[in-house]
Short mmCIF file of C-alpha atoms in Angstrom, two decimals:
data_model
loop_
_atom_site.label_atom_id
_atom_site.label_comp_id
_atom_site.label_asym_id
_atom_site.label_seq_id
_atom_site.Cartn_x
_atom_site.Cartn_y
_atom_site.Cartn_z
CA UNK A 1 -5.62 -5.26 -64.90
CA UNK A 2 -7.13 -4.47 -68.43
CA UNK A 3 -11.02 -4.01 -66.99
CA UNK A 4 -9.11 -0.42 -65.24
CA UNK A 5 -7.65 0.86 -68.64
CA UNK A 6 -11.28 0.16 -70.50
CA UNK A 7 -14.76 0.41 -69.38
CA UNK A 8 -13.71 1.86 -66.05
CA UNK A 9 -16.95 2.95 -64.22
CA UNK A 10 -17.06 4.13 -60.99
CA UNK A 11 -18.62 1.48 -59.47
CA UNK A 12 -15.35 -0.29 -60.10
CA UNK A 13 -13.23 2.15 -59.03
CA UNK A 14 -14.57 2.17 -55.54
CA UNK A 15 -14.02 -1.67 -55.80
CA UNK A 16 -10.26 -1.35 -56.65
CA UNK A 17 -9.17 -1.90 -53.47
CA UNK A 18 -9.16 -5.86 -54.08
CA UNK A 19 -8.37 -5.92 -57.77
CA UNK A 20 -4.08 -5.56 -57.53
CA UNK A 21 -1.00 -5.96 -55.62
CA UNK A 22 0.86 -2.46 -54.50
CA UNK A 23 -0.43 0.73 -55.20
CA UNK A 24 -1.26 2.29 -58.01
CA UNK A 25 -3.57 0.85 -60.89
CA UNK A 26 -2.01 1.02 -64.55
CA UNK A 27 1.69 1.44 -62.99
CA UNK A 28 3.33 0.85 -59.68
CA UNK A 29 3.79 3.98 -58.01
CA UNK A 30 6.77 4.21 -56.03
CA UNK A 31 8.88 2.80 -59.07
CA UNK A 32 7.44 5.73 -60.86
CA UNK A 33 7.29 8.25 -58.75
CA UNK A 34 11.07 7.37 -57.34
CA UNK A 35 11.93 7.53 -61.66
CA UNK A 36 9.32 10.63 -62.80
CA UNK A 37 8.18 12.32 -59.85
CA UNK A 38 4.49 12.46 -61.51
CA UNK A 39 1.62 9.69 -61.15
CA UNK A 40 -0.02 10.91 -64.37
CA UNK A 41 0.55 7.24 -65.60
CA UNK A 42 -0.15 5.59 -62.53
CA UNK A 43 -3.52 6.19 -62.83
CA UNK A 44 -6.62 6.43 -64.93
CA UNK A 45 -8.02 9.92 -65.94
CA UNK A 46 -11.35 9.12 -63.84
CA UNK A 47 -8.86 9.00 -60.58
CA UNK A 48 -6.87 11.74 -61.67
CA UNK A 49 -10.01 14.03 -62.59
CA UNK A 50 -13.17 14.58 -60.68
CA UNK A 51 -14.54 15.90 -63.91
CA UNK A 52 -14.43 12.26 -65.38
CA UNK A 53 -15.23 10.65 -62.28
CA UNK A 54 -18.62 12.24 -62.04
CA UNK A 55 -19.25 12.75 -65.99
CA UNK A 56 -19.11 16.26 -65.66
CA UNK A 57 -21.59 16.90 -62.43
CA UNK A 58 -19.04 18.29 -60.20
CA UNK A 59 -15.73 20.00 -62.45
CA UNK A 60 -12.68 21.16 -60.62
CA UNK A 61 -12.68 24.66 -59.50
CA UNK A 62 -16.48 24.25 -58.67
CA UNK A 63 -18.48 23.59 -55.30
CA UNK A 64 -19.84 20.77 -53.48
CA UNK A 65 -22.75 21.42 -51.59
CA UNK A 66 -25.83 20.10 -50.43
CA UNK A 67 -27.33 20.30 -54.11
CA UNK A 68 -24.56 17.79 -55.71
CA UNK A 69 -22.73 16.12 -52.73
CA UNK A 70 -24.84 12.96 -53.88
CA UNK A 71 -22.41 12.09 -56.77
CA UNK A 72 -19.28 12.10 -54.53
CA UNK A 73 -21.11 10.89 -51.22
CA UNK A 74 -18.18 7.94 -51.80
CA UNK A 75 -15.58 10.12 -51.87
CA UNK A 76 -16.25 11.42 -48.66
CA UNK A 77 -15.43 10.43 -44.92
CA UNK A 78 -18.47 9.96 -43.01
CA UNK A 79 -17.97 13.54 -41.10
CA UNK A 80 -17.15 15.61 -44.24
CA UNK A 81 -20.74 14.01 -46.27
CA UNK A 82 -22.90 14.87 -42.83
CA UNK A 83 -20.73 18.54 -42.81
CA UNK A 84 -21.89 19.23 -46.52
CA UNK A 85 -25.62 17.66 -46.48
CA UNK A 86 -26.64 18.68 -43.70
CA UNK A 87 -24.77 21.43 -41.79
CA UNK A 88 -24.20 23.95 -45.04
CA UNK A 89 -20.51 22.85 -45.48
CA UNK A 90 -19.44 23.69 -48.72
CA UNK A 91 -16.09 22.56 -51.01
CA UNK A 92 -14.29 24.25 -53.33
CA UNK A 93 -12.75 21.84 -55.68
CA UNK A 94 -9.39 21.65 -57.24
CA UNK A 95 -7.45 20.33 -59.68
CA UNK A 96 -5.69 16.81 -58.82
CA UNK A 97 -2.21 17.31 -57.84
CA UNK A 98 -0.30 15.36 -59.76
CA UNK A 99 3.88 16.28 -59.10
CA UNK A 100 5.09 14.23 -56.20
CA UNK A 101 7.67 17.16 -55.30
CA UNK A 102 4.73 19.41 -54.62
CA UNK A 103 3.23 17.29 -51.48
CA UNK A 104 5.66 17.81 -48.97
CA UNK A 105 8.57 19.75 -47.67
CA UNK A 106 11.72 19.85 -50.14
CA UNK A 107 14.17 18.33 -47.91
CA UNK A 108 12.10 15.43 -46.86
CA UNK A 109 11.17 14.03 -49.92
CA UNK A 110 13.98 14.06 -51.03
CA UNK A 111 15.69 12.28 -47.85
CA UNK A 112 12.31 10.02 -48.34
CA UNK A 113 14.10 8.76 -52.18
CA UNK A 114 17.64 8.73 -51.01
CA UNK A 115 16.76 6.57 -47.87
CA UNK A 116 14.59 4.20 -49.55
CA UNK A 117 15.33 0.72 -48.50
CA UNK A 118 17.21 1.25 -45.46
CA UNK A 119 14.14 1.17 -42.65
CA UNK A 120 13.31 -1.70 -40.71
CA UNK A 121 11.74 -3.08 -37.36
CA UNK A 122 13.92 -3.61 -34.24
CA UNK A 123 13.06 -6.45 -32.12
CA UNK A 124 11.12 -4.29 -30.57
CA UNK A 125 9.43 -2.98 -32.98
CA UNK A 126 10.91 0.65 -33.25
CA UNK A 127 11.97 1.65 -36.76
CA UNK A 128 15.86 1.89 -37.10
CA UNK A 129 18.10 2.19 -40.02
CA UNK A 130 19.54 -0.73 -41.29
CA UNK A 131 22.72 -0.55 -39.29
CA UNK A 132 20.80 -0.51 -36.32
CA UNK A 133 20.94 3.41 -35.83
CA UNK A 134 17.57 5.21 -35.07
CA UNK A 135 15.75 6.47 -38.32
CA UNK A 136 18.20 8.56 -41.24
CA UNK A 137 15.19 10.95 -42.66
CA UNK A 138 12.32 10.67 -44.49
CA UNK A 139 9.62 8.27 -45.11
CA UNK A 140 10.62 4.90 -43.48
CA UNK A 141 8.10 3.21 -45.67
CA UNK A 142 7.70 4.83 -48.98
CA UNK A 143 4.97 3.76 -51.08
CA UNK A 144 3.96 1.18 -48.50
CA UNK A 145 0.76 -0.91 -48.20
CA UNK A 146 1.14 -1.93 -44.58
CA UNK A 147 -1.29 -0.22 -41.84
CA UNK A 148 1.60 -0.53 -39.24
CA UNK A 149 4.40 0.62 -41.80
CA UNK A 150 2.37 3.68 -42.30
CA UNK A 151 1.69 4.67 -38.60
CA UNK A 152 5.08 4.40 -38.04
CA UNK A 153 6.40 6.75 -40.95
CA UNK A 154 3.78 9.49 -39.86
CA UNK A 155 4.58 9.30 -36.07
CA UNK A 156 8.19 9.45 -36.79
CA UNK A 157 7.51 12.59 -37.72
CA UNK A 158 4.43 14.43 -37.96
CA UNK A 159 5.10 17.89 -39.46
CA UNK A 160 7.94 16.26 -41.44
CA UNK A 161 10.51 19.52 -40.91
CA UNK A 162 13.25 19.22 -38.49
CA UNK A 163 11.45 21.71 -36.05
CA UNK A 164 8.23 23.13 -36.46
CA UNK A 165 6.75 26.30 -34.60
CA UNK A 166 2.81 26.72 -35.49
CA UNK A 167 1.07 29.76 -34.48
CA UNK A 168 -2.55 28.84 -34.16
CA UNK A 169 -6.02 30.49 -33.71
CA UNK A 170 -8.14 28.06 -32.86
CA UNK A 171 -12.63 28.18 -32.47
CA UNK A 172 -14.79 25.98 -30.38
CA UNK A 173 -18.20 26.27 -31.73
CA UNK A 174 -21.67 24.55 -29.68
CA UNK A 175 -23.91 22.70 -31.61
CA UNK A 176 -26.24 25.77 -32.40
CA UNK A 177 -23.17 27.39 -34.62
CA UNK A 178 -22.08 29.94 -31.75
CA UNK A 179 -18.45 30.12 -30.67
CA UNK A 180 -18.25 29.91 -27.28
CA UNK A 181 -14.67 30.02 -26.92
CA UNK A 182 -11.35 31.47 -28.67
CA UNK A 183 -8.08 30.27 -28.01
CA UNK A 184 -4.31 31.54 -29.58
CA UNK A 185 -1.67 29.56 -28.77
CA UNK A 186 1.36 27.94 -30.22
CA UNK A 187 2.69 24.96 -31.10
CA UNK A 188 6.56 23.78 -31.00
CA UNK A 189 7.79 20.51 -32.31
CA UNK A 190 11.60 19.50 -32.86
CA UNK A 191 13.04 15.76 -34.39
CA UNK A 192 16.15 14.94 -32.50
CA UNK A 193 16.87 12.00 -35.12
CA UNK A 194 15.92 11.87 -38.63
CA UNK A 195 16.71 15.35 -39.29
CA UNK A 196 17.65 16.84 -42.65
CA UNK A 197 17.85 20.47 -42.87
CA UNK A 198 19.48 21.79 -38.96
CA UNK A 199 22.72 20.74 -37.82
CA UNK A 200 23.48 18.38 -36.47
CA UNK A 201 21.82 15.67 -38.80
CA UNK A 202 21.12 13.10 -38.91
CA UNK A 203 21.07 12.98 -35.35
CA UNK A 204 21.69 15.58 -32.49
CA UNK A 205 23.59 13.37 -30.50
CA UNK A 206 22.95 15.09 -27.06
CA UNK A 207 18.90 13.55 -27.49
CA UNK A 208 19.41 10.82 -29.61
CA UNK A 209 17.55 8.31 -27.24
CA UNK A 210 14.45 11.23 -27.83
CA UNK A 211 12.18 10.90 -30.72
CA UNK A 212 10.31 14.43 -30.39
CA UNK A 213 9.85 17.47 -28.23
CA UNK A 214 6.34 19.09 -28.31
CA UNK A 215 5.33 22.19 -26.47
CA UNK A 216 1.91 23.74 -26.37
CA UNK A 217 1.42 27.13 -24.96
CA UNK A 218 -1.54 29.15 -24.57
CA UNK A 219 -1.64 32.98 -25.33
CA UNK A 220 -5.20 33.90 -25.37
CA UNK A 221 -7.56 34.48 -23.66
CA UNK A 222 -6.63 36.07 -19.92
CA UNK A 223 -8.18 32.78 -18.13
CA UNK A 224 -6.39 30.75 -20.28
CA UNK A 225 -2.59 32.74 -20.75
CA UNK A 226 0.40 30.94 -19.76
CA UNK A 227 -0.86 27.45 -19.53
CA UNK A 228 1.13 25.49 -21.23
CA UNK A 229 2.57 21.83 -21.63
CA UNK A 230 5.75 19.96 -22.64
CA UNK A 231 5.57 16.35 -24.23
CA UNK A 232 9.08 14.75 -24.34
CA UNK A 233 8.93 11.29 -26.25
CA UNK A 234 11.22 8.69 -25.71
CA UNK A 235 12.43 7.17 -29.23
CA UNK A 236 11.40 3.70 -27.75
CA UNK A 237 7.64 3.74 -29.13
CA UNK A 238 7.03 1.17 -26.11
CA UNK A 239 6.98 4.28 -23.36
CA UNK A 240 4.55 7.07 -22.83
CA UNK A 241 6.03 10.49 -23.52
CA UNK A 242 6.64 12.72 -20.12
CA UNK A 243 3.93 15.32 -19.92
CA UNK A 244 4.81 18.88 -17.93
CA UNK A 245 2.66 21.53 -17.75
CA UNK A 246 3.08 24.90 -16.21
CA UNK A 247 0.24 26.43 -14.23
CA UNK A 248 0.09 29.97 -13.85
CA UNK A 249 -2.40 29.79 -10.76
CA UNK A 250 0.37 27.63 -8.95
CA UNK A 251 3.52 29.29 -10.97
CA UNK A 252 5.35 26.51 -10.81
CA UNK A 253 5.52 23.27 -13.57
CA UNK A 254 4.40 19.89 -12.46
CA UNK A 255 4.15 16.65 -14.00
CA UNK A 256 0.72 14.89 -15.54
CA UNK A 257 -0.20 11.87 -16.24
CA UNK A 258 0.90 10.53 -19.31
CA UNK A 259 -1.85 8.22 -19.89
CA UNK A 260 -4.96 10.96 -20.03
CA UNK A 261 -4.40 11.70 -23.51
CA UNK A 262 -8.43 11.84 -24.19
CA UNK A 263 -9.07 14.95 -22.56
CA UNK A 264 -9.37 18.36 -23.94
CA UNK A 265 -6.25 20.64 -22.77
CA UNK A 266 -8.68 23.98 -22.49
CA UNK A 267 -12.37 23.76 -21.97
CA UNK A 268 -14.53 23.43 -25.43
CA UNK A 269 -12.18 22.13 -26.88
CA UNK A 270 -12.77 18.99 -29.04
CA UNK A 271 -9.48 17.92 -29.85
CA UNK A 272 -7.52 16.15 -27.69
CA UNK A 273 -3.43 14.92 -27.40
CA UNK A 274 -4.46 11.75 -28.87
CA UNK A 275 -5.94 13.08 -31.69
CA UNK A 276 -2.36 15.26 -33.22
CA UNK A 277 -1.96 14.54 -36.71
CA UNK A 278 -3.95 10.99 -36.14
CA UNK A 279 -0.91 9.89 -34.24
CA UNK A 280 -0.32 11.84 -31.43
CA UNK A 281 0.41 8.66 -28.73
CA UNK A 282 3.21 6.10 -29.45
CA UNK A 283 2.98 3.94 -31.85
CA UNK A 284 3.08 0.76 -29.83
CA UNK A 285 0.00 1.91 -27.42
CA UNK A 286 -1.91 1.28 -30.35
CA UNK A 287 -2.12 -2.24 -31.81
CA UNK A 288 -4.24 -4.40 -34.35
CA UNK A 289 -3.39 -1.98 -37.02
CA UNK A 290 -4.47 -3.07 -40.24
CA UNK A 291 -6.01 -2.08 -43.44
CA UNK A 292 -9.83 -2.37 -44.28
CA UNK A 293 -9.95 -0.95 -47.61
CA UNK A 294 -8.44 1.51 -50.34
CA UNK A 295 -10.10 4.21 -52.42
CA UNK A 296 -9.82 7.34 -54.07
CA UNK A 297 -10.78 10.14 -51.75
CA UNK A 298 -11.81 14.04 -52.03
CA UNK A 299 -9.42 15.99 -49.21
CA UNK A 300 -7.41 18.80 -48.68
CA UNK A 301 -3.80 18.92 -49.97
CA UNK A 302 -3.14 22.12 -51.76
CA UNK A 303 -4.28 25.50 -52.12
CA UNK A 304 -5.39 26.25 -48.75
CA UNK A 305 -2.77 29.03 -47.96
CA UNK A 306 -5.04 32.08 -47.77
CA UNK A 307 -1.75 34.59 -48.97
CA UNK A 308 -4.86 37.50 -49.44
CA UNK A 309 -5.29 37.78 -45.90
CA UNK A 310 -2.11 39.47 -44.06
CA UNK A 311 -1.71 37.07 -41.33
CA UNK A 312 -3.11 33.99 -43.76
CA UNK A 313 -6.88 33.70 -41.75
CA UNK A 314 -9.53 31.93 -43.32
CA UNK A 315 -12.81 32.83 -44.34
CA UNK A 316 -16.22 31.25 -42.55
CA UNK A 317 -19.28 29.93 -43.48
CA UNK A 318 -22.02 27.20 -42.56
CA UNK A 319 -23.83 26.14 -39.40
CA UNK A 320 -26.58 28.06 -37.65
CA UNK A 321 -24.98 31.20 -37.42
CA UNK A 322 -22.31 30.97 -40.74
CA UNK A 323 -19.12 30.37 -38.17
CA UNK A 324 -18.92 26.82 -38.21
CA UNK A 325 -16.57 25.88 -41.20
CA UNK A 326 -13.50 27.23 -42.63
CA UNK A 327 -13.76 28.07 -46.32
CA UNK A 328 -12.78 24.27 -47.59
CA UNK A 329 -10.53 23.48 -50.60
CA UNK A 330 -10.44 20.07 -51.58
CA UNK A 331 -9.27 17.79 -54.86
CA UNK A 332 -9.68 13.55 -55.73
CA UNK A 333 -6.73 12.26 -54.23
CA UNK A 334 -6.51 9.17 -56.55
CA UNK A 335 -6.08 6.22 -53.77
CA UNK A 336 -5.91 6.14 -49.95
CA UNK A 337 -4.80 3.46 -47.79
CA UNK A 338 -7.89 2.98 -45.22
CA UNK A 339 -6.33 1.40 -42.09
CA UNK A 340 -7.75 1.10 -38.26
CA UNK A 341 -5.81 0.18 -34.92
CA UNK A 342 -6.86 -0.13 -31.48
CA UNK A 343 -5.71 1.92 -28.06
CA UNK A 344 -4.38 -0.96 -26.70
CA UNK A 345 -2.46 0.69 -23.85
CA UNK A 346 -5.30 2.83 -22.43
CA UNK A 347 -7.78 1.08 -20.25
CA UNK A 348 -9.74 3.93 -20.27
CA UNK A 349 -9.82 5.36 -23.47
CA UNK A 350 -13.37 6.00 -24.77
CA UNK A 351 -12.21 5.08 -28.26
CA UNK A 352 -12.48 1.90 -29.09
CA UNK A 353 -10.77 1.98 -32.20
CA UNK A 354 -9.58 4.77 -35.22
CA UNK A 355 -9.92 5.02 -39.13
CA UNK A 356 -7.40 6.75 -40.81
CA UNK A 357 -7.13 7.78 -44.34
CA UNK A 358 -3.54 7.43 -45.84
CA UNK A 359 -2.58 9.46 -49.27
CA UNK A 360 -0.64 6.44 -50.43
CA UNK A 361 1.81 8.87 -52.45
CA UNK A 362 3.22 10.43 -49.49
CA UNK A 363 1.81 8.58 -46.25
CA UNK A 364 -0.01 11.59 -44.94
CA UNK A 365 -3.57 11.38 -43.02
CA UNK A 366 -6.08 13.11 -44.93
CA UNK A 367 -9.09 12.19 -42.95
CA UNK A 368 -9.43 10.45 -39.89
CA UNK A 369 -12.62 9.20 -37.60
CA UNK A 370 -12.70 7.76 -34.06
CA UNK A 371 -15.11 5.41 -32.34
CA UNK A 372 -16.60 5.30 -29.03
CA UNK A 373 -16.70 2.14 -27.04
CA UNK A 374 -19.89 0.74 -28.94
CA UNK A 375 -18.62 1.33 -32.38
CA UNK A 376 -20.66 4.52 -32.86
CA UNK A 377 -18.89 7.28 -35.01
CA UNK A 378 -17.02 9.70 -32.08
CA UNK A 379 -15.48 12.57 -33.59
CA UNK A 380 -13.24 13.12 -36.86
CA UNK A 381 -10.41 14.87 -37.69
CA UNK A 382 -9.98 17.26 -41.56
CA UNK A 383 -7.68 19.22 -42.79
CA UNK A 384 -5.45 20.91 -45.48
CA UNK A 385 -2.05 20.67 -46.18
CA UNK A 386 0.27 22.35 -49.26
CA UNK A 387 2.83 24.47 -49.99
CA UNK A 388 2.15 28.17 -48.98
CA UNK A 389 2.43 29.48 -52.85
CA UNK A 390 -0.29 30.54 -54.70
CA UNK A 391 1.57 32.02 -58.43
CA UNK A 392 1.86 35.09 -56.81
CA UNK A 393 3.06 34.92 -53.40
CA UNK A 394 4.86 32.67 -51.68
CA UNK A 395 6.27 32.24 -47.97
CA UNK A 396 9.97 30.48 -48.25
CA UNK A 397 11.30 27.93 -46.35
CA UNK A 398 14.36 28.43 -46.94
CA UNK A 399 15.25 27.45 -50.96
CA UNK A 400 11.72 26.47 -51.23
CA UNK A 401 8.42 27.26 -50.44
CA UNK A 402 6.85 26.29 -47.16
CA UNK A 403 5.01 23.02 -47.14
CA UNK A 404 2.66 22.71 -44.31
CA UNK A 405 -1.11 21.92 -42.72
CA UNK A 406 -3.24 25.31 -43.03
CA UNK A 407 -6.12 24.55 -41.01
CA UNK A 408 -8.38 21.77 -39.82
CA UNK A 409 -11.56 20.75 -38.23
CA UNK A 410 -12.14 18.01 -35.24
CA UNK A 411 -15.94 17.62 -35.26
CA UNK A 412 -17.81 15.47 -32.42
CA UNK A 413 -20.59 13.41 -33.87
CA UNK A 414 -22.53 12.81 -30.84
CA UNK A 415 -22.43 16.52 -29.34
CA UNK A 416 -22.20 18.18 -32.49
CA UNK A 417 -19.42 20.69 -31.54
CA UNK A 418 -16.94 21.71 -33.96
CA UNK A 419 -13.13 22.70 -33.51
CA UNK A 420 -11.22 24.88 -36.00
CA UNK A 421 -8.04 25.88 -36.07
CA UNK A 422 -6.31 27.90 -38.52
CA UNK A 423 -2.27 28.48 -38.73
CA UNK A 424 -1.57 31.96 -38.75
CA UNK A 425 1.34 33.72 -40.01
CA UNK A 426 2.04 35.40 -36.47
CA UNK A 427 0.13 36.29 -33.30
CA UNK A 428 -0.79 39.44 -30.90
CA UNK A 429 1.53 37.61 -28.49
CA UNK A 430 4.59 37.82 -30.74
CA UNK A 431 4.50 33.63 -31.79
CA UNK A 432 5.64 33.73 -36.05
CA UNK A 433 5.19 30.60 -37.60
CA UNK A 434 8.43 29.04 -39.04
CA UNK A 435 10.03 25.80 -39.47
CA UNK A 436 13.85 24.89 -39.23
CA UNK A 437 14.54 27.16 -36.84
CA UNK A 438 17.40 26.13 -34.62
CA UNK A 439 16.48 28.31 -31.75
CA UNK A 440 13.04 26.64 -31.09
CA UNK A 441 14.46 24.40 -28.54
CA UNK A 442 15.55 27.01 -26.05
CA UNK A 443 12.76 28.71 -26.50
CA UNK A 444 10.01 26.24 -26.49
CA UNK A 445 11.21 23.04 -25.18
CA UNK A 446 12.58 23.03 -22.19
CA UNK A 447 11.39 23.42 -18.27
CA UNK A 448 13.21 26.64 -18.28
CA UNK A 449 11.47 28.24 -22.04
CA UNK A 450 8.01 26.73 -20.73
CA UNK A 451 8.37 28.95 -17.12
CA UNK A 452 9.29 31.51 -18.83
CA UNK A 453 6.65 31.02 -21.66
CA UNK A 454 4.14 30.62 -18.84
CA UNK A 455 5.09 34.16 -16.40
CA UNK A 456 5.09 36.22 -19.57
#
């Protein structure tokens, strides 16, 4: 352990994965995060700064771009490097954040330290609490090394508030830079277990054997309005979640397969249901999860709340044309958890397998890439997460400010066409973001809000 306190280089560094037991490098970190809440002694100062990691090249509140993206080509996913060489993607840099509170919502983290301890695996394999209960709250898994223990904490809950309601403006762009197609829509999500904010908690009783309603709904444009889909996932991570979907042509709901879950839900697109927050299928239709590697990585977990802009849109730049990006923030998160796993309950998935990058303090995906069928890079997944406060303004969630993704790219290698999608504070169509909002079910998660979402 000495060789990482002296005569670190960073040659070493991107070797650390093999060089210790648990995370962290000078200190365990969930023993002192779970005591301190910071990670300043976890780590060295050449994880913590990207100042010291590149001897100055690159200094936080800077830009990478194609001129300097050489001296953190390391610290970058294979899609983000390509983005910045070679497509005009440029990265504002930040400092590292470094207080544990600040990387997710309030009430989570702290469910995450007072249920530490009490997760484990069913014979099944579903995560329960330890009297056999579905999950309390919080991270299952805090701190964890293991690539299954960490797919399971994130698909347990993805947002990570007891109901979620995104309002989302979202650009497919070709591969000469042009969008060809603009889409608002929004997005409802609601825990029925593990809950820690709504009443009742930790369970609502009524859907206890549910792990997660999801409802997509599409505002704009005219040939798109009204379309709109309902996921409802059984907590048994064995089963397929029931797909519905409304069609306004037909105006009537009907039932999907559950199993086409690599398909675009609105042409252009290049995200599909598979792809939501790197864990958007259950976690048993994957398998051979397992992790490759660990190292620090540059990605997107603060600052990205655009408060200047009314409704919190983000500006654009790169590609042909200048439209192709979001304006990027990014900082060195100090150590991810690299981990794959394989869709083994879709015979016809064109993925063949998917790389995920874990933020090992709070078990979020910060990057993600998928592979086709011959192992050639697919498409990826980017975005940013944080709270939306800036040291001026700030958007409450209730006592605190709201913690939650602020926009993100899913790029396809092989056709070069870019999705974006930016959260927005509300939309023509009336959709507010918000989160713990008790009313979202009725609203947005049932056959009668998703007719009624649909005809209006």
């Amino acid at each position: 352990m000495a060789r990482w306190i002296s005569g670190i280089s960073r040659r070493n560094l991107l070797r650390y994965s093999g060089s210790f037991v648990g995370a962290g490098v000078l200190a365990p970190l969930w023993s002192t995060i779970a005591k301190t809440g910071e990670i300043q002694k976890v780590y060295p100062d050449e994880l913590l700064s990207i100042d010291s990691y590149t001897k100055g090249h690159i200094n936080a509140g800077g830009m990478i771009t194609a001129d300097n993206v050489e001296y953190v080509k390391k610290l970058l996913e294979p899609a983000k490097y390509h983005h910045v060489k070679n497509m005009g993607r440029k990265l504002k840099v930040l400092t590292t954040t470094t207080e544990w509170m600040k990387l997710g919502p309030w009430e989570y983290l702290e469910a995450t330290l007072k249920n530490q301890g009490k997760a484990i695996f069913s014979e099944k394999g579903n995560v329960i609490n330890d009297d056999g209960k579905p999950w309390i709250g919080g991270h299952p898994f805090p701190g964890t090394q293991n690539a299954l223990e960490l797919f399971a904490g994130l698909t347990l809950s993805w947002g990570r508030h007891d109901t979620s309601l995104y309002a989302m403006k979202e650009y497919d762009v070709a591969n000469n830079g042009k969008v060809d197609y603009e889409y608002d829509l929004a997005w409802a999500e609601l825990s029925p277990v593990g809950r820690v904010v709504l009443d009742p908690k930790p369970y609502w009783n009524e859907h206890i054997d549910k792990l997660r309603f999801n409802t997509v709904v599409y505002t704009s444009p005219a040939s798109e309005r009204g379309a709109s889909y309902l996921n409802i996932w059984d907590y048994d991570q064995h089963k397929l979640p029931d797909l519905y979907g409304y069609v306004p042509s037909f105006r009537r709901i009907r039932q999907f397969p559950s199993n086409q879950r690599f398909e675009p839900l609105v042409p252009g697109s290049a995200l599909y249901l598979s792809d939501a927050w790197a864990a958007g299928d259950p976690l048993h239709t994957w398998g051979n999860y397992k992790v490759i590697g660990k190292q620090p990585l540059l990605a997107g977990v603060s600052g990205g709340w655009n408060s200047i802009h009314s409704n919190w849109e983000h500006g654009i730049h790169g590609g042909q044309r200048g439209e192709t990006f979001f304006d990027s923030v990014v900082e060195l998160v100090p150590e991810t958890i690299v981990c794959e796993a394989e869709p083994i309950g879709f015979a016809r998935s064109p993925v063949s397998k998917k790389r995920v990058w874990f933020d090992v303090r709070n078990g979020m995906p910060v990057a993600m890439v998928t592979y086709d069928r011959q192992g050639k890079p697919f498409r990826s997944f980017d975005g940013c997460y944080g709270l939306y406060e800036d040291g001026v303004n700030a958007f409450m969630d209730g006592k605190h400010p709201y913690w939650s993704w602020a926009y993100l790219h899913a790029y396809e290698f092989q056709s070069g066409r870019m999705t974006r999608i930016e959260q927005v504070k509300e939309l023509d169509s009336g959709h507010v973001s918000s989160a713990n909002n008790d009313s979202i079910y009725n609203e947005y998660l049932t056959h009668a809000a998703l007719q009624r979402l649909g005809r209006s």
